[in-house]
PDB file of C-alpha atoms in Angstrom:
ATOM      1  CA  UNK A   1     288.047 138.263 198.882  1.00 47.00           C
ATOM      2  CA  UNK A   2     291.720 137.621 199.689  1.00 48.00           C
ATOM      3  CA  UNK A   3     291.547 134.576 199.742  1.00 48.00           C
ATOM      4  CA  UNK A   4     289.516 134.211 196.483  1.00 55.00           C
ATOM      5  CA  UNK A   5     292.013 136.777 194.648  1.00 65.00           C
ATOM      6  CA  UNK A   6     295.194 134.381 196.076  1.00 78.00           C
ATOM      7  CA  UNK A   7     294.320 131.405 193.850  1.00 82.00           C
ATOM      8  CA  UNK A   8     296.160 130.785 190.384  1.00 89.00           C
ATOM      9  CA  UNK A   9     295.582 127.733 188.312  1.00 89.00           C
ATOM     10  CA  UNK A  10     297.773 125.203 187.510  1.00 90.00           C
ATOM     11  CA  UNK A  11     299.390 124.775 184.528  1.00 93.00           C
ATOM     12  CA  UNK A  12     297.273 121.719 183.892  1.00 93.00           C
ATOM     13  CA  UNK A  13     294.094 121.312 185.780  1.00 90.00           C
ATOM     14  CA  UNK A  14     294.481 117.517 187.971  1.00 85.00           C
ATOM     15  CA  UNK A  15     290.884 117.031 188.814  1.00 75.00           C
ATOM     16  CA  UNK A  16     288.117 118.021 191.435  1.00 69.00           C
ATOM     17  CA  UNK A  17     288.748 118.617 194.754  1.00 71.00           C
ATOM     18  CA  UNK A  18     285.925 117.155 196.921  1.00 69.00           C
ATOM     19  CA  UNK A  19     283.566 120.767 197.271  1.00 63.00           C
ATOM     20  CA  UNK A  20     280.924 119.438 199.382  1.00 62.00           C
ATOM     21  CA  UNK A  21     278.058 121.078 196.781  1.00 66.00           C
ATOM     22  CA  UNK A  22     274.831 119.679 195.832  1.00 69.00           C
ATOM     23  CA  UNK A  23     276.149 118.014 192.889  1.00 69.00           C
ATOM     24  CA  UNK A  24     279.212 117.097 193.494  1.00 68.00           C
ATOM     25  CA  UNK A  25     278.573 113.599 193.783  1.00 70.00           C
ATOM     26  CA  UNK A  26     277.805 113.231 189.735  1.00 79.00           C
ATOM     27  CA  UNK A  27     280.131 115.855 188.243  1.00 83.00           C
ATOM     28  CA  UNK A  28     282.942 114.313 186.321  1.00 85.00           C
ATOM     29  CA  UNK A  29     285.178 115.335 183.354  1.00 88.00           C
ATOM     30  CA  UNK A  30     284.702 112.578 181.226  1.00 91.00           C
ATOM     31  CA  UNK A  31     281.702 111.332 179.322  1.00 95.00           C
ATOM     32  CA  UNK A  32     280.204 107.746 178.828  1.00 96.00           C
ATOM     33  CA  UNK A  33     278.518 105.385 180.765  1.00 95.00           C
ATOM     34  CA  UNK A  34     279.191 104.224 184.306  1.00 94.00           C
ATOM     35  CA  UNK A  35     276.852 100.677 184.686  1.00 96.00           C
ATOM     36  CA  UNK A  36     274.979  98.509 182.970  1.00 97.00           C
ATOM     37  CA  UNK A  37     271.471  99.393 182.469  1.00 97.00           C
ATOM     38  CA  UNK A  38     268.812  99.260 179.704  1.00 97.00           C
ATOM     39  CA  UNK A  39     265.506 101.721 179.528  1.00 98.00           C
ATOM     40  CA  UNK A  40     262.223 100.574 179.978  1.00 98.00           C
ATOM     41  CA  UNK A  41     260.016 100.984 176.867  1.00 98.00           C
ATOM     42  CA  UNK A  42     256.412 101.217 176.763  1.00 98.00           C
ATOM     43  CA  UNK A  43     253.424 101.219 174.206  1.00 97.00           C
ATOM     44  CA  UNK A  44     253.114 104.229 172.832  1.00 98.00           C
ATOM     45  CA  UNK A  45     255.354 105.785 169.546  1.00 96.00           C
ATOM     46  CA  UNK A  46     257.636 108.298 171.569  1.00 98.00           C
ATOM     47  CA  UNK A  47     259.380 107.571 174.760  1.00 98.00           C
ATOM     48  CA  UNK A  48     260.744 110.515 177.339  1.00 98.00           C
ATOM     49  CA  UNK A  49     263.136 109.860 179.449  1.00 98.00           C
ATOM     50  CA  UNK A  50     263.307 112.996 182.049  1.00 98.00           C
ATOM     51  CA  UNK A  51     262.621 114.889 185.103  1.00 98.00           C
ATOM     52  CA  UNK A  52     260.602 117.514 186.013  1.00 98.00           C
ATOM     53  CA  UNK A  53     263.596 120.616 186.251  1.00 97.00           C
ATOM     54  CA  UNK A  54     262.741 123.447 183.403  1.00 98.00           C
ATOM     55  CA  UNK A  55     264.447 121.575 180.764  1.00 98.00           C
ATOM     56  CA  UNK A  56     262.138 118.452 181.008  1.00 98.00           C
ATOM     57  CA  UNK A  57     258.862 120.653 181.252  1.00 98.00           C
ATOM     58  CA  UNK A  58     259.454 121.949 178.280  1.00 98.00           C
ATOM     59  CA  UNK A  59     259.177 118.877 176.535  1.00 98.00           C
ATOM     60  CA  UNK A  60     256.309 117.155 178.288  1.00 98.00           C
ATOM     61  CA  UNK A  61     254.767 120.507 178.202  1.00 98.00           C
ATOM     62  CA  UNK A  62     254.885 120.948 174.188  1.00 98.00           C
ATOM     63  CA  UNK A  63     253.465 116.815 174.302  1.00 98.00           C
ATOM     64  CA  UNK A  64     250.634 117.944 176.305  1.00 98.00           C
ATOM     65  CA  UNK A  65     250.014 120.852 173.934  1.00 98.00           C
ATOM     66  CA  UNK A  66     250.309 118.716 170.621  1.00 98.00           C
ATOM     67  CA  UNK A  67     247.892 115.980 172.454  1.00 98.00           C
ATOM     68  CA  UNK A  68     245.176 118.509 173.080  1.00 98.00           C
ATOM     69  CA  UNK A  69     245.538 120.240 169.664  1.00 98.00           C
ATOM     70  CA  UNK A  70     244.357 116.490 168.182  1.00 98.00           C
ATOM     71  CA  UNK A  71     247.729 115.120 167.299  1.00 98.00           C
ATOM     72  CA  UNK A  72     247.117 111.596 168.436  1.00 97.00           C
ATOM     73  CA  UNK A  73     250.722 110.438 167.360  1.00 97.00           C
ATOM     74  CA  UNK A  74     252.152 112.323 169.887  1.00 98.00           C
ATOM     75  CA  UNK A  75     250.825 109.553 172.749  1.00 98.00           C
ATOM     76  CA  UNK A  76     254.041 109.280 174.958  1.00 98.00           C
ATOM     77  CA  UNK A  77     255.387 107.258 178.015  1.00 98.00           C
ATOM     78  CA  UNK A  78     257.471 109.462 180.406  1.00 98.00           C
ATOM     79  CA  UNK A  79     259.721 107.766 182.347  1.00 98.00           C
ATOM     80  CA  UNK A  80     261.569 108.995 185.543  1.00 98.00           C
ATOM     81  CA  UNK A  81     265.107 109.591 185.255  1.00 98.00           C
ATOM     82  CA  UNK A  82     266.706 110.453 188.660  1.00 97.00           C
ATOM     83  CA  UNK A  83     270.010 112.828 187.786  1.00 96.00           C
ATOM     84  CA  UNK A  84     270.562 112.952 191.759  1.00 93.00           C
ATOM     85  CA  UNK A  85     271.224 109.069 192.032  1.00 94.00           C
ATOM     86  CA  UNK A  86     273.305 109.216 188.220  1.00 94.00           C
ATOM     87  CA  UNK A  87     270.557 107.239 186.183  1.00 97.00           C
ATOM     88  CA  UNK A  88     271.566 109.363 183.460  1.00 97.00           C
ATOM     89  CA  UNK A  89     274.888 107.331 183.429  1.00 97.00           C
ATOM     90  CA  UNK A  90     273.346 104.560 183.039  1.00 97.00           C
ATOM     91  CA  UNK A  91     274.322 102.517 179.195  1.00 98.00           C
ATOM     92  CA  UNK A  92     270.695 102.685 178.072  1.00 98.00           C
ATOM     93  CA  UNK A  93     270.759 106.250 178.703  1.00 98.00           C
ATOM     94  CA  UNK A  94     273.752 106.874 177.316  1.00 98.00           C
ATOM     95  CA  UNK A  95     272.495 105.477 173.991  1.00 98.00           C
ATOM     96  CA  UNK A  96     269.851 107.968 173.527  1.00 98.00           C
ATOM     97  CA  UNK A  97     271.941 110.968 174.670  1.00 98.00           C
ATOM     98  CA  UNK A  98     275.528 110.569 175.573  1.00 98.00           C
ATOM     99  CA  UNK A  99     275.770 113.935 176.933  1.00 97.00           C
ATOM    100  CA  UNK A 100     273.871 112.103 179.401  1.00 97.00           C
ATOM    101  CA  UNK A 101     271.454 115.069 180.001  1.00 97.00           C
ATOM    102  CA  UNK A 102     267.510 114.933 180.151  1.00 98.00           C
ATOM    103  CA  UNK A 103     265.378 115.365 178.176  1.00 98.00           C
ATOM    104  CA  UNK A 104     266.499 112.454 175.747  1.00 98.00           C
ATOM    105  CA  UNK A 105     263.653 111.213 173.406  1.00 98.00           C
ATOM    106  CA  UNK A 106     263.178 108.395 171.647  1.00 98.00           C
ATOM    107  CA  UNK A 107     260.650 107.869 168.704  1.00 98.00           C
ATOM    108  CA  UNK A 108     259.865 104.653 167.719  1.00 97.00           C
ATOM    109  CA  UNK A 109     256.877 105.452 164.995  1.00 96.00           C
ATOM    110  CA  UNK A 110     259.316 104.915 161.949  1.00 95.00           C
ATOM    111  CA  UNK A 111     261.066 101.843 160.480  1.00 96.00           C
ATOM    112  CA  UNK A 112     263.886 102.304 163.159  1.00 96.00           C
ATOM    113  CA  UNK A 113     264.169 104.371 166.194  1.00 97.00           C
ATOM    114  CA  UNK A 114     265.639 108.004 166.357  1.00 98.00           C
ATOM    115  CA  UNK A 115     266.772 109.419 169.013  1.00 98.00           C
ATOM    116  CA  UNK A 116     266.596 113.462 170.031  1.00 98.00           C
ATOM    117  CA  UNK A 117     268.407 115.237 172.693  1.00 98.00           C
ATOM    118  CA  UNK A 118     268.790 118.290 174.097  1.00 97.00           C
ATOM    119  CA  UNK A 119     266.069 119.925 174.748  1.00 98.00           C
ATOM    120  CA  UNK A 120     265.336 122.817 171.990  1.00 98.00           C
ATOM    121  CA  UNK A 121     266.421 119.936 169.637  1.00 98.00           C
ATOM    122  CA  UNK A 122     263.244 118.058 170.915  1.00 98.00           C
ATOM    123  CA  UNK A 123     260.751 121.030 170.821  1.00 98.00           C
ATOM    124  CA  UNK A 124     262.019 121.837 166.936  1.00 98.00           C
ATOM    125  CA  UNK A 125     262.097 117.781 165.874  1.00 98.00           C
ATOM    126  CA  UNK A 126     258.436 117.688 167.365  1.00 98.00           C
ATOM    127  CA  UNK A 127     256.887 120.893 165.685  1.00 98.00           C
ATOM    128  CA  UNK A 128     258.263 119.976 162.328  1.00 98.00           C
ATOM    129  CA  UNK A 129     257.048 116.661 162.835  1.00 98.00           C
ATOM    130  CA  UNK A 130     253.746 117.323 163.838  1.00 98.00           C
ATOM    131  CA  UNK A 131     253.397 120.904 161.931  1.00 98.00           C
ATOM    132  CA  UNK A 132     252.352 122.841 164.928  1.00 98.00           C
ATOM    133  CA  UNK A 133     253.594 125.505 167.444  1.00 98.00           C
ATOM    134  CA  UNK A 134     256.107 126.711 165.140  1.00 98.00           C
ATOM    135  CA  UNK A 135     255.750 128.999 162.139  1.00 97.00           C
ATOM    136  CA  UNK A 136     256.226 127.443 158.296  1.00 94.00           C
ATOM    137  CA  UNK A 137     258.634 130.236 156.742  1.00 93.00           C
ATOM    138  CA  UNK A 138     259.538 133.829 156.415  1.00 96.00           C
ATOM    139  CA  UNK A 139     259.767 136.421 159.159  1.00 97.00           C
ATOM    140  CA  UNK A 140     257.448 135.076 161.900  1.00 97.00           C
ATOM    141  CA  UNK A 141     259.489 131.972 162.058  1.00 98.00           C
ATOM    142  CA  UNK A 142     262.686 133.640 161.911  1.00 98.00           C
ATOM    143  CA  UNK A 143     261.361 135.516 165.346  1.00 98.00           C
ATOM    144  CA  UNK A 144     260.381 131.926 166.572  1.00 98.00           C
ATOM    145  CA  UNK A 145     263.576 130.157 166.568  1.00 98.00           C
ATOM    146  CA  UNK A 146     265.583 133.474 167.362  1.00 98.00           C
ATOM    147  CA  UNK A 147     263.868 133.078 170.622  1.00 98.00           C
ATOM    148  CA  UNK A 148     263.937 129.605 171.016  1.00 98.00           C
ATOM    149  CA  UNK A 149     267.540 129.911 170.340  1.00 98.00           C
ATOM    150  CA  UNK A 150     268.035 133.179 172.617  1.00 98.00           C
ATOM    151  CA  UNK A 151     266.344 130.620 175.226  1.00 98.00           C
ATOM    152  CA  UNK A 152     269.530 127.846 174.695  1.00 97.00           C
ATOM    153  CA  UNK A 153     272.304 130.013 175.156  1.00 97.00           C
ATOM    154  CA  UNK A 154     270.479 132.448 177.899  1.00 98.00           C
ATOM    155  CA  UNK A 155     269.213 130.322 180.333  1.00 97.00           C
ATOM    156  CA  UNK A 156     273.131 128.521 181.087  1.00 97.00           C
ATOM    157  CA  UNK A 157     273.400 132.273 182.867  1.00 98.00           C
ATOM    158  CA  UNK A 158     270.473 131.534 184.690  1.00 98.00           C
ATOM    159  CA  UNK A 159     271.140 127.962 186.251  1.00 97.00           C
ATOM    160  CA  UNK A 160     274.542 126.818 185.988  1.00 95.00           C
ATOM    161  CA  UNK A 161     275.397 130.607 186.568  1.00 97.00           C
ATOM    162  CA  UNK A 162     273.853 132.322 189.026  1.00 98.00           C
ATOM    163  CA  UNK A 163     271.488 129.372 190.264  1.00 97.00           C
ATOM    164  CA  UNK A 164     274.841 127.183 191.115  1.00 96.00           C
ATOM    165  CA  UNK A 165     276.285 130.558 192.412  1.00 96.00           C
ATOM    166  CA  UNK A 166     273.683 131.861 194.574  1.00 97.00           C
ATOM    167  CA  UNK A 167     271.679 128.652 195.998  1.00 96.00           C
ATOM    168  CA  UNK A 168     274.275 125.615 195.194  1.00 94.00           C
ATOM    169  CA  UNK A 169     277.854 126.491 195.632  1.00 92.00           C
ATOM    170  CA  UNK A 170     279.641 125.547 199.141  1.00 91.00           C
ATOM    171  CA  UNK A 171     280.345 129.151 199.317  1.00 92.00           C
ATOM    172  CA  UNK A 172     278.882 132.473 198.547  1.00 94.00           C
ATOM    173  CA  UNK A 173     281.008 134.119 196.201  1.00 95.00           C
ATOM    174  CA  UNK A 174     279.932 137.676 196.065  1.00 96.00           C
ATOM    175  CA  UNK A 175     281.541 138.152 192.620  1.00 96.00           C
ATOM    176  CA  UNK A 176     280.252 135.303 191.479  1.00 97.00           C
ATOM    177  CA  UNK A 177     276.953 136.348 192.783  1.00 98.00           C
ATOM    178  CA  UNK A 178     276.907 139.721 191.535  1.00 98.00           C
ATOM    179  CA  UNK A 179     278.004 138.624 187.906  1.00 98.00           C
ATOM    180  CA  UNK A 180     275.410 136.490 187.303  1.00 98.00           C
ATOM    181  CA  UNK A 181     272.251 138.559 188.929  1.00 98.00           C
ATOM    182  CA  UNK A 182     273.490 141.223 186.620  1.00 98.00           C
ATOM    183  CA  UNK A 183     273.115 139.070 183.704  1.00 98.00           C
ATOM    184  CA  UNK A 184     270.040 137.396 184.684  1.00 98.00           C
ATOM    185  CA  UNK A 185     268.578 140.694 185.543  1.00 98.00           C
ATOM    186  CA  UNK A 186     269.162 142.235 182.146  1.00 98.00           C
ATOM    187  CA  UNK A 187     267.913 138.681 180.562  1.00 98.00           C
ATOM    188  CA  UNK A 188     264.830 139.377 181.993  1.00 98.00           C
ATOM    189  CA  UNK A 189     264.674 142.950 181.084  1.00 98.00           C
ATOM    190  CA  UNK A 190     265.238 141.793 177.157  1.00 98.00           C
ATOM    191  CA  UNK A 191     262.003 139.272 177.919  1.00 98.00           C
ATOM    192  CA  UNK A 192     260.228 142.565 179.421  1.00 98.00           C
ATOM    193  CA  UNK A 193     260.499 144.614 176.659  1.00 98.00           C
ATOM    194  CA  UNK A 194     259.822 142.145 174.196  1.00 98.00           C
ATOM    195  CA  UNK A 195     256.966 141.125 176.088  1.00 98.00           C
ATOM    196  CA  UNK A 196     255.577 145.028 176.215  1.00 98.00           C
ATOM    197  CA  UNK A 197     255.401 144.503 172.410  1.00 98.00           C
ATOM    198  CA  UNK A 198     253.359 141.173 171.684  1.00 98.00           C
ATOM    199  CA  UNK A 199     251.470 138.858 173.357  1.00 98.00           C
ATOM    200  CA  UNK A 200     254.092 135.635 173.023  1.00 98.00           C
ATOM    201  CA  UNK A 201     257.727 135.942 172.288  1.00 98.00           C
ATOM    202  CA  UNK A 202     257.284 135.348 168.398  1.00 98.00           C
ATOM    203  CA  UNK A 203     254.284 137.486 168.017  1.00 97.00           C
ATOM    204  CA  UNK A 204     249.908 136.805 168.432  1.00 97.00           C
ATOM    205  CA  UNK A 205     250.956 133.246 168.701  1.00 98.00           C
ATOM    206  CA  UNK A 206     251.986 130.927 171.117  1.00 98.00           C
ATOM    207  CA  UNK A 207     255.031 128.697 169.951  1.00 98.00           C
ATOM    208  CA  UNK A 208     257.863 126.453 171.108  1.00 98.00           C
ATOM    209  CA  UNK A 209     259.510 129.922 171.496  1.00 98.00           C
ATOM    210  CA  UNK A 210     257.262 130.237 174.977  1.00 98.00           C
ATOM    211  CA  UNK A 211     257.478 126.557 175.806  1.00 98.00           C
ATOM    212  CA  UNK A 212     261.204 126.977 176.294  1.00 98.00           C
ATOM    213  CA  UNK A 213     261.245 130.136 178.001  1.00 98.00           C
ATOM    214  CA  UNK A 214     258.476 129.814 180.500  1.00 98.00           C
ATOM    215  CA  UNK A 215     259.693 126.965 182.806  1.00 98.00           C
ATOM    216  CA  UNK A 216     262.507 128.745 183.220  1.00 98.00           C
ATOM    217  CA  UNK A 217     262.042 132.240 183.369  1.00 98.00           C
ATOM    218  CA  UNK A 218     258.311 131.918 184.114  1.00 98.00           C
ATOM    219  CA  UNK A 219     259.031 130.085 187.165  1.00 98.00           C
ATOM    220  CA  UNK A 220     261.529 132.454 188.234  1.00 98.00           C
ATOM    221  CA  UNK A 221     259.247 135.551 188.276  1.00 98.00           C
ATOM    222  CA  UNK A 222     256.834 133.609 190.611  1.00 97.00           C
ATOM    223  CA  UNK A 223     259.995 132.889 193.050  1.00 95.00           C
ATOM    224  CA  UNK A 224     260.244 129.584 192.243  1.00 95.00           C
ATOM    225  CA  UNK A 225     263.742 129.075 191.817  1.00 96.00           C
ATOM    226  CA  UNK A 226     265.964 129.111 193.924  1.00 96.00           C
ATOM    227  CA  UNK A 227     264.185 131.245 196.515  1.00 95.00           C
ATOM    228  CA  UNK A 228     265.650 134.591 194.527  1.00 97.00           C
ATOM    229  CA  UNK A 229     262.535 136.168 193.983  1.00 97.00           C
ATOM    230  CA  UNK A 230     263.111 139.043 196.373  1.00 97.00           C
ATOM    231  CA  UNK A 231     266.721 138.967 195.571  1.00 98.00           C
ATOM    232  CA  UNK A 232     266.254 140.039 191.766  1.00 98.00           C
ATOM    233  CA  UNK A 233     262.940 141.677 192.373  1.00 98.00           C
ATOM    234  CA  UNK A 234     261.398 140.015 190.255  1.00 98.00           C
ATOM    235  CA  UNK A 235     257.845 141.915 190.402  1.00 97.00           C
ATOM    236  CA  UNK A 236     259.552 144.462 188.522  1.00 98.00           C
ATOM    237  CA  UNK A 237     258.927 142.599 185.388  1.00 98.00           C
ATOM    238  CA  UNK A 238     254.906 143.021 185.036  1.00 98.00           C
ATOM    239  CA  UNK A 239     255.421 141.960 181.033  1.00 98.00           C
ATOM    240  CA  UNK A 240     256.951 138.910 182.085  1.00 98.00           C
ATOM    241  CA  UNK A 241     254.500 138.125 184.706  1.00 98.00           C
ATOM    242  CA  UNK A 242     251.401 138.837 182.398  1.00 98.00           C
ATOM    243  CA  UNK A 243     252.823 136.575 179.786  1.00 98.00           C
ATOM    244  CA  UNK A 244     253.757 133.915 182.901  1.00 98.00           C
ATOM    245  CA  UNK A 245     249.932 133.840 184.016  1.00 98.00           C
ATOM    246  CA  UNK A 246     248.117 133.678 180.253  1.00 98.00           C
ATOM    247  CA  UNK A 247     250.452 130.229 180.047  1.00 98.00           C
ATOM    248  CA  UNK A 248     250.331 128.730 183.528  1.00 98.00           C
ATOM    249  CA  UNK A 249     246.376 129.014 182.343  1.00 98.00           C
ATOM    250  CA  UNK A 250     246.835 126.499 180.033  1.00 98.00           C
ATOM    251  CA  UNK A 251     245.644 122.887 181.200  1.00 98.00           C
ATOM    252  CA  UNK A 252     248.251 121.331 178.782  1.00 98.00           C
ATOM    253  CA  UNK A 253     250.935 123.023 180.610  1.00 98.00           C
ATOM    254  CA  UNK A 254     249.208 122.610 183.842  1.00 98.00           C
ATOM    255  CA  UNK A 255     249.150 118.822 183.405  1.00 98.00           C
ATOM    256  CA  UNK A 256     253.185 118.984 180.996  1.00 98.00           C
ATOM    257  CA  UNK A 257     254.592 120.604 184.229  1.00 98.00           C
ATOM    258  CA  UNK A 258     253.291 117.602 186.507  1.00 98.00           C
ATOM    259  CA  UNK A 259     255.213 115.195 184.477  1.00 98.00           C
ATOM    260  CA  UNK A 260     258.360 113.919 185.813  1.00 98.00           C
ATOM    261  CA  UNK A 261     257.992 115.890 189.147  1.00 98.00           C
ATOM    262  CA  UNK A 262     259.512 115.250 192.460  1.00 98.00           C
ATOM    263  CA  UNK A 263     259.502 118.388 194.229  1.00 96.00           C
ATOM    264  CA  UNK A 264     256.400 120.089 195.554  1.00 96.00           C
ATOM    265  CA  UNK A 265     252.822 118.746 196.848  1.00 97.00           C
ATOM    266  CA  UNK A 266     251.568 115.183 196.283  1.00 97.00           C
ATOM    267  CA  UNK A 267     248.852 115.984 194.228  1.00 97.00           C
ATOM    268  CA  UNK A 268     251.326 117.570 191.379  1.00 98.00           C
ATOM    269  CA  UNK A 269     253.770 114.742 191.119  1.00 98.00           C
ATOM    270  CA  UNK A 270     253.359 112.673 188.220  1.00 98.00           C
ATOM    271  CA  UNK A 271     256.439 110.681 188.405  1.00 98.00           C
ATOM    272  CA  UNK A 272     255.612 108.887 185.134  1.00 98.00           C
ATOM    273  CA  UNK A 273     253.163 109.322 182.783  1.00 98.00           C
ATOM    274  CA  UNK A 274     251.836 106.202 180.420  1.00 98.00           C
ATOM    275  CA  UNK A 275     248.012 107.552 179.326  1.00 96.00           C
ATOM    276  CA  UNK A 276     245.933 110.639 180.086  1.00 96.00           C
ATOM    277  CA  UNK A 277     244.103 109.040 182.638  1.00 97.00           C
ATOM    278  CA  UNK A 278     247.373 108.650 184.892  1.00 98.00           C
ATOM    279  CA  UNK A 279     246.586 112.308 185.939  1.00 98.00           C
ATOM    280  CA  UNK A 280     243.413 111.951 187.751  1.00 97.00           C
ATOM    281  CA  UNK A 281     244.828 108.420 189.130  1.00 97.00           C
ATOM    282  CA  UNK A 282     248.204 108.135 189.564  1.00 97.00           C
ATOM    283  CA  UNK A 283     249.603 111.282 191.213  1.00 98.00           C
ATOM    284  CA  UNK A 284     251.744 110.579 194.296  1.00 98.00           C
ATOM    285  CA  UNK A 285     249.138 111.651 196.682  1.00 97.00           C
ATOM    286  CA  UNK A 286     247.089 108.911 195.477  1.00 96.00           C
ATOM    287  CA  UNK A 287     249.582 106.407 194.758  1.00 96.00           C
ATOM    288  CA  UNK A 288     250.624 107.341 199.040  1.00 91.00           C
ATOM    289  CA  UNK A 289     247.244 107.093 199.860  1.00 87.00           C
ATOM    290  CA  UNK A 290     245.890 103.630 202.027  1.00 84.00           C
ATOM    291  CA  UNK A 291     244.049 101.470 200.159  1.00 77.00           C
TER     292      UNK A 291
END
């Protein structure tokens, strides 16, 4: 710690220093593109451009869910964008969200294209424009997009907090460490108890509320991420963990968290997604397998 407590900024901060992390090889202060390169488009009336982390499930999870509730118009391509090899700085990218974050989504079923980003951005444009998953008015909707909303500015704690802290950062930082499992702790102690009271975080019904939440949080209580299960103790939270299972149940979340993946076995790696059939025949353990 003495050499942690020795450090005082500069009066004007002159850049990174090289840190060795995980991601140090695509952090940057400044925004905008850095080549030349345009997105594929395919057939269908909304394109994703994504990866598999927590933030892109929750998009190709609520497509899967509006596709087997019988919203036809909801037919998406799902293309792989690879944030580790800075596709998301590429000008076509850049276009759709110049954050240059996934999710970005494109919808091409009107007159002229409109992009979304960010990710609760995408879950809201695509309930309102399919009038599902999300309450119409008063209270119950209120609850909805409190949630949804409590799921934007919570989970930031959770990844770039104590995620970069704990399982990216060069160095273990125990106050880093500590400041962050605190938070995420007590995060998932506000999920508990609200959990204790209702079946899904806006009430008896299943929203974009729990779309959000679960890939991050859900995955967390099932030691997931970043191998912290034990660390947190996550069992603790049996509310969360109930409410975890009665989703991961769901075959349009089953086949929504397959989209976009890269990690894990074979058989759930759907890099991209074009038509419902890709499932059963283009996963990576069949696309590896000899012909």
């Amino acid at each position: 710690m003495d050499n942690l407590s020795s450090y005082t900024p500069p009066k004007v901060w002159s850049g990174l220093k090289e840190s060795g992390g995980r991601f140090a090889s695509i952090n940057r202060p400044t925004a905008g593109p850095t080549h030349d390169k345009a997105l594929p488009v395919g057939r269908h009336p909304l394109q994703l451009y994504s990866l598999g982390t927590p933030n892109g499930v929750k998009v190709t999870v609520m497509l899967e869910e509006l596709l087997a509730a019988g919203h036809t118009g909801a037919e998406y391509d799902a293309w792989l964008i690879r944030i580790q090899d800075g596709e998301q700085f590429g000008s076509g990218f850049v276009s759709v969200n110049p954050n240059s974050k996934i999710p970005a989504l494109l919808d091409r079923s009107g007159a002229a294209p409109v992009r979304v980003f960010e990710s609760g951005a995408i879950l809201l444009y695509l309930a309102e424009k399919f009038g599902a998953f999300l309450p119409s008015s008063g209270a119950k909707r209120a609850e909805c997009l409190s949630w949804l909303f409590w799921q934007m500015g919570s989970a930031p704690f959770l990844g770039g907090g104590f995620g970069h802290f704990y399982a990216y950062a060069p160095t273990k930082i125990e106050y880093a460490i500590d400041r962050y499992a605190m938070e995420v702790k007590r995060q998932l102690d506000v999920l508990d108890r609200r959990l204790a009271e209702s079946p899904f975080l806006a009430g008896d019904e299943y929203t974009v509320a729990d779309m959000a939440v679960w890939p991050w949080y859900g995955a967390l209580v099932k030691g997931q991420l970043y191998e912290a299960g034990e660390f947190l103790q996550v069992q603790a939270y049996r509310h969360v963990l109930r409410w975890t299972d009665q989703i991961a149940q769901r075959p349009a979340a089953q086949r929504g968290r397959m989209v976009n993946r890269t990690i894990g076995a074979l058989s759930s790696q759907l890099h991209e997604r074009h038509d419902a059939g890709d499932f059963d025949t283009r996963t990576q353990d069949k696309l590896a397998a000899p012909p």
